[in-house]
């Protein structure tokens, strides 16, 4: 009987690709399939009620306005099974994009632009300013 060999380490590009695929799967699990057709809580279709407004919580789970009203009468934990976010009515934002990952990206970028808001005039030269812009972009991507 031969001794077991240690598995070879995956090359760096393969490892990085695996991490990216895992991240995509996690995002799909978090945001769900796109595009939306209605409220996942009450299953009412947008086509049946053209005035239906969708809202998104800080956990990026969505529900219609009627479900938001019903929901906050009884509890404050996200109704999606497995999600433990505590929600407040003020945290529910109108859904602006069909794809929730786009909405999340826009909100993170907005928050970062409010914090890191230097202008080109604040730097000695264009190269320094471009480095600052690249750094802020890298920081915002790391928070997505």
mmCIF file of C-alpha atoms in Angstrom, residues 7 13 15 25 38 41 43-44 57 59 77-78 80 88 96 109 116 118 124 131 138:
data_model
loop_
_atom_site.group_PDB
_atom_site.id
_atom_site.type_symbol
_atom_site.label_atom_id
_atom_site.label_comp_id
_atom_site.label_asym_id
_atom_site.label_seq_id
_atom_site.Cartn_x
_atom_site.Cartn_y
_atom_site.Cartn_z
ATOM 1 C CA UNK A 7 -2.501 17.245 -2.776
ATOM 2 C CA UNK A 13 -4.540 31.959 -11.156
ATOM 3 C CA UNK A 15 -6.999 29.834 -6.801
ATOM 4 C CA UNK A 25 -22.202 32.226 -5.780
ATOM 5 C CA UNK A 38 -42.801 40.992 -7.719
ATOM 6 C CA UNK A 41 -42.847 37.991 0.632
ATOM 7 C CA UNK A 43 -45.777 36.902 -4.160
ATOM 8 C CA UNK A 44 -47.818 39.734 -5.647
ATOM 9 C CA UNK A 57 -33.449 46.712 3.606
ATOM 10 C CA UNK A 59 -29.447 43.295 4.140
ATOM 11 C CA UNK A 77 -36.110 40.966 12.107
ATOM 12 C CA UNK A 78 -35.755 40.412 8.345
ATOM 13 C CA UNK A 80 -36.059 36.043 4.884
ATOM 14 C CA UNK A 88 -36.105 49.603 11.114
ATOM 15 C CA UNK A 96 -33.948 51.969 -7.630
ATOM 16 C CA UNK A 109 -19.842 54.451 -3.924
ATOM 17 C CA UNK A 116 -13.302 60.751 0.344
ATOM 18 C CA UNK A 118 -10.927 65.600 -2.358
ATOM 19 C CA UNK A 124 0.237 68.894 -6.400
ATOM 20 C CA UNK A 131 -3.415 57.716 -7.413
ATOM 21 C CA UNK A 138 -9.945 50.042 -4.551
#
